[in-house]
Amino acid sequence: MTRRRWKKVYPNSMQEAIRLCLDYAMHKHHRSVARVAELNGISEWVIYKWMSAGSMPTNRIAPFELACDCTFITEYIGSSAQKLLIDIPRGRPVSQDDLLDLQALLNESFGQLRRFYRDDAEAAAVIASVTDAMCALAGHRQNVTKSESPDLALFDGGDE
């Protein structure tokens, strides 16, 4: 069985988003459709109905994604509304290597864009590169935001 790269998967329809959630739950957590349905307190046939209709009640999206441990439905809804969704990074100390990695990622993204506009690069590769750069920048943005109001260190086990 080949290893699947889940971070690079983006759903193109609601049906595909539901299917990707179920595939992810099976692949990563060995949860069948019946188990996901049980965790949601519904029949597995309801999930099949949602998938065949390509719709799901909005109050069921969050519990369904929690049971599957992924957010493909939310990502599809956001992208269909022309919005960019990225995971909010947890924030962590940054080293010089992290900044150099960010610079390399931004340079790679810029190079991909330049090649695309010269008709030398494929759109999918450019989109992936730009998205990776934006996510990395969002991580550093979150670090700066958290430096202004750091989280409570309740479970740090620090020196007191």
mmCIF file of C-alpha atoms in Angstrom, residues 5-151:
data_model
loop_
_atom_site.group_PDB
_atom_site.id
_atom_site.type_symbol
_atom_site.label_atom_id
_atom_site.label_comp_id
_atom_site.label_asym_id
_atom_site.label_seq_id
_atom_site.Cartn_x
_atom_site.Cartn_y
_atom_site.Cartn_z
ATOM 1 C CA ARG A 5 0.176 12.632 1.323
ATOM 2 C CA TRP A 6 -2.858 14.109 3.025
ATOM 3 C CA LYS A 7 -1.560 17.687 3.304
ATOM 4 C CA LYS A 8 -1.565 18.076 -0.477
ATOM 5 C CA VAL A 9 -5.149 16.830 -0.963
ATOM 6 C CA TYR A 10 -7.859 19.403 -1.680
ATOM 7 C CA PRO A 11 -11.488 18.379 -2.325
ATOM 8 C CA ASN A 12 -13.269 19.607 -5.459
ATOM 9 C CA SER A 13 -16.830 18.826 -4.361
ATOM 10 C CA MET A 14 -18.780 18.224 -1.187
ATOM 11 C CA GLN A 15 -19.098 14.548 -2.052
ATOM 12 C CA GLU A 16 -15.347 14.284 -2.447
ATOM 13 C CA ALA A 17 -14.816 16.149 0.828
ATOM 14 C CA ILE A 18 -17.009 13.682 2.734
ATOM 15 C CA ARG A 19 -15.285 10.754 1.019
ATOM 16 C CA LEU A 20 -11.834 12.182 1.853
ATOM 17 C CA CYS A 21 -12.833 12.549 5.511
ATOM 18 C CA LEU A 22 -13.951 8.924 5.634
ATOM 19 C CA ASP A 23 -10.822 7.741 3.791
ATOM 20 C CA TYR A 24 -8.631 9.719 6.191
ATOM 21 C CA ALA A 25 -10.426 8.262 9.222
ATOM 22 C CA MET A 26 -9.887 4.751 7.856
ATOM 23 C CA HIS A 27 -6.279 5.314 6.785
ATOM 24 C CA LYS A 28 -5.017 7.155 9.868
ATOM 25 C CA HIS A 29 -7.250 5.868 12.671
ATOM 26 C CA HIS A 30 -8.754 2.626 11.294
ATOM 27 C CA ARG A 31 -12.269 4.033 11.753
ATOM 28 C CA SER A 32 -14.881 2.578 9.439
ATOM 29 C CA VAL A 33 -17.944 4.453 8.258
ATOM 30 C CA ALA A 34 -19.930 2.578 10.897
ATOM 31 C CA ARG A 35 -17.522 3.721 13.632
ATOM 32 C CA VAL A 36 -17.593 7.353 12.449
ATOM 33 C CA ALA A 37 -21.398 7.177 12.426
ATOM 34 C CA GLU A 38 -21.402 5.709 15.933
ATOM 35 C CA LEU A 39 -19.166 8.519 17.183
ATOM 36 C CA ASN A 40 -21.692 10.980 15.698
ATOM 37 C CA GLY A 41 -24.694 9.175 17.127
ATOM 38 C CA ILE A 42 -26.257 8.505 13.727
ATOM 39 C CA SER A 43 -26.749 5.582 11.356
ATOM 40 C CA GLU A 44 -24.020 4.889 8.817
ATOM 41 C CA TRP A 45 -26.713 5.073 6.130
ATOM 42 C CA VAL A 46 -27.190 8.747 7.005
ATOM 43 C CA ILE A 47 -23.529 9.342 6.109
ATOM 44 C CA TYR A 48 -24.004 7.511 2.806
ATOM 45 C CA LYS A 49 -27.085 9.665 2.172
ATOM 46 C CA TRP A 50 -25.066 12.843 2.814
ATOM 47 C CA MET A 51 -22.372 11.637 0.476
ATOM 48 C CA SER A 52 -24.779 10.724 -2.312
ATOM 49 C CA ALA A 53 -26.631 14.034 -1.998
ATOM 50 C CA GLY A 54 -23.427 16.051 -1.617
ATOM 51 C CA SER A 55 -24.804 17.916 1.381
ATOM 52 C CA MET A 56 -24.659 17.745 5.136
ATOM 53 C CA PRO A 57 -26.476 19.712 7.853
ATOM 54 C CA THR A 58 -24.193 22.473 9.104
ATOM 55 C CA ASN A 59 -24.624 21.430 12.734
ATOM 56 C CA ARG A 60 -23.168 18.014 11.807
ATOM 57 C CA ILE A 61 -19.998 19.225 10.058
ATOM 58 C CA ALA A 62 -17.874 19.891 13.151
ATOM 59 C CA PRO A 63 -18.747 16.593 14.945
ATOM 60 C CA PHE A 64 -18.230 14.649 11.712
ATOM 61 C CA GLU A 65 -14.808 16.232 11.120
ATOM 62 C CA LEU A 66 -13.906 15.660 14.766
ATOM 63 C CA ALA A 67 -14.773 11.966 14.455
ATOM 64 C CA CYS A 68 -12.681 11.738 11.273
ATOM 65 C CA ASP A 69 -9.907 13.980 12.690
ATOM 66 C CA CYS A 70 -9.665 16.085 9.519
ATOM 67 C CA THR A 71 -11.235 19.205 8.002
ATOM 68 C CA PHE A 72 -11.786 18.497 4.310
ATOM 69 C CA ILE A 73 -15.429 19.650 4.413
ATOM 70 C CA THR A 74 -14.537 22.974 6.011
ATOM 71 C CA GLU A 75 -11.709 23.408 3.489
ATOM 72 C CA TYR A 76 -14.077 22.719 0.595
ATOM 73 C CA ILE A 77 -16.683 25.171 1.889
ATOM 74 C CA GLY A 78 -14.009 27.846 2.308
ATOM 75 C CA SER A 79 -12.464 27.306 -1.106
ATOM 76 C CA SER A 80 -15.863 27.254 -2.813
ATOM 77 C CA ALA A 81 -16.438 30.709 -1.288
ATOM 78 C CA GLN A 82 -13.079 31.867 -2.707
ATOM 79 C CA LYS A 83 -11.466 31.940 0.758
ATOM 80 C CA LEU A 84 -8.072 30.649 1.761
ATOM 81 C CA LEU A 85 -8.026 28.512 4.896
ATOM 82 C CA ILE A 86 -4.860 27.522 6.673
ATOM 83 C CA ASP A 87 -4.189 25.850 9.995
ATOM 84 C CA ILE A 88 -3.315 28.282 12.765
ATOM 85 C CA PRO A 89 0.148 27.280 13.949
ATOM 86 C CA ARG A 90 0.679 26.718 17.644
ATOM 87 C CA GLY A 91 3.577 29.151 17.859
ATOM 88 C CA ARG A 92 7.051 28.150 18.962
ATOM 89 C CA PRO A 93 10.504 29.630 19.422
ATOM 90 C CA VAL A 94 12.151 30.543 16.121
ATOM 91 C CA SER A 95 15.771 29.904 15.238
ATOM 92 C CA GLN A 96 17.922 31.423 12.498
ATOM 93 C CA ASP A 97 17.463 28.221 10.510
ATOM 94 C CA ASP A 98 13.683 28.724 10.595
ATOM 95 C CA LEU A 99 14.081 32.201 9.117
ATOM 96 C CA LEU A 100 16.451 30.878 6.446
ATOM 97 C CA ASP A 101 13.953 28.123 5.614
ATOM 98 C CA LEU A 102 11.218 30.759 5.300
ATOM 99 C CA GLN A 103 13.410 32.830 2.974
ATOM 100 C CA ALA A 104 14.154 29.764 0.829
ATOM 101 C CA LEU A 105 10.454 28.912 0.671
ATOM 102 C CA LEU A 106 9.544 32.458 -0.373
ATOM 103 C CA ASN A 107 12.295 32.494 -3.003
ATOM 104 C CA GLU A 108 11.103 29.148 -4.380
ATOM 105 C CA SER A 109 7.533 30.436 -4.519
ATOM 106 C CA PHE A 110 8.632 33.618 -6.287
ATOM 107 C CA GLY A 111 10.645 31.572 -8.772
ATOM 108 C CA GLN A 112 7.654 29.319 -9.467
ATOM 109 C CA LEU A 113 5.478 32.379 -10.091
ATOM 110 C CA ARG A 114 8.034 33.869 -12.441
ATOM 111 C CA ARG A 115 8.303 30.596 -14.395
ATOM 112 C CA PHE A 116 4.497 30.307 -14.534
ATOM 113 C CA TYR A 117 4.095 33.743 -16.061
ATOM 114 C CA ARG A 118 6.706 32.779 -18.644
ATOM 115 C CA ASP A 119 4.721 29.593 -19.406
ATOM 116 C CA ASP A 120 7.450 27.364 -17.953
ATOM 117 C CA ALA A 121 5.622 25.936 -14.905
ATOM 118 C CA GLU A 122 2.401 24.035 -14.243
ATOM 119 C CA ALA A 123 -0.381 25.759 -12.325
ATOM 120 C CA ALA A 124 -0.710 22.954 -9.729
ATOM 121 C CA ALA A 125 2.964 23.209 -8.750
ATOM 122 C CA VAL A 126 2.740 26.998 -8.501
ATOM 123 C CA ILE A 127 -0.413 26.858 -6.380
ATOM 124 C CA ALA A 128 1.205 24.343 -4.014
ATOM 125 C CA SER A 129 4.362 26.443 -3.717
ATOM 126 C CA VAL A 130 2.502 29.705 -3.073
ATOM 127 C CA THR A 131 0.195 27.999 -0.555
ATOM 128 C CA ASP A 132 3.181 26.561 1.329
ATOM 129 C CA ALA A 133 4.790 30.015 1.453
ATOM 130 C CA MET A 134 1.569 31.619 2.698
ATOM 131 C CA CYS A 135 1.208 28.970 5.414
ATOM 132 C CA ALA A 136 4.783 29.521 6.551
ATOM 133 C CA LEU A 137 4.220 33.273 6.709
ATOM 134 C CA ALA A 138 0.998 32.683 8.660
ATOM 135 C CA GLY A 139 2.997 30.676 11.181
ATOM 136 C CA HIS A 140 5.387 33.550 11.733
ATOM 137 C CA ARG A 141 2.445 35.972 11.905
ATOM 138 C CA GLN A 142 0.956 33.800 14.653
ATOM 139 C CA ASN A 143 4.267 33.796 16.538
ATOM 140 C CA VAL A 144 4.319 37.604 16.464
ATOM 141 C CA THR A 145 0.673 37.778 17.562
ATOM 142 C CA LYS A 146 1.307 35.387 20.455
ATOM 143 C CA SER A 147 4.353 37.367 21.567
ATOM 144 C CA GLU A 148 2.029 40.295 22.295
ATOM 145 C CA SER A 149 -0.318 38.153 24.402
ATOM 146 C CA PRO A 150 1.320 34.813 25.270
ATOM 147 C CA ASP A 151 -0.760 31.816 26.291
#
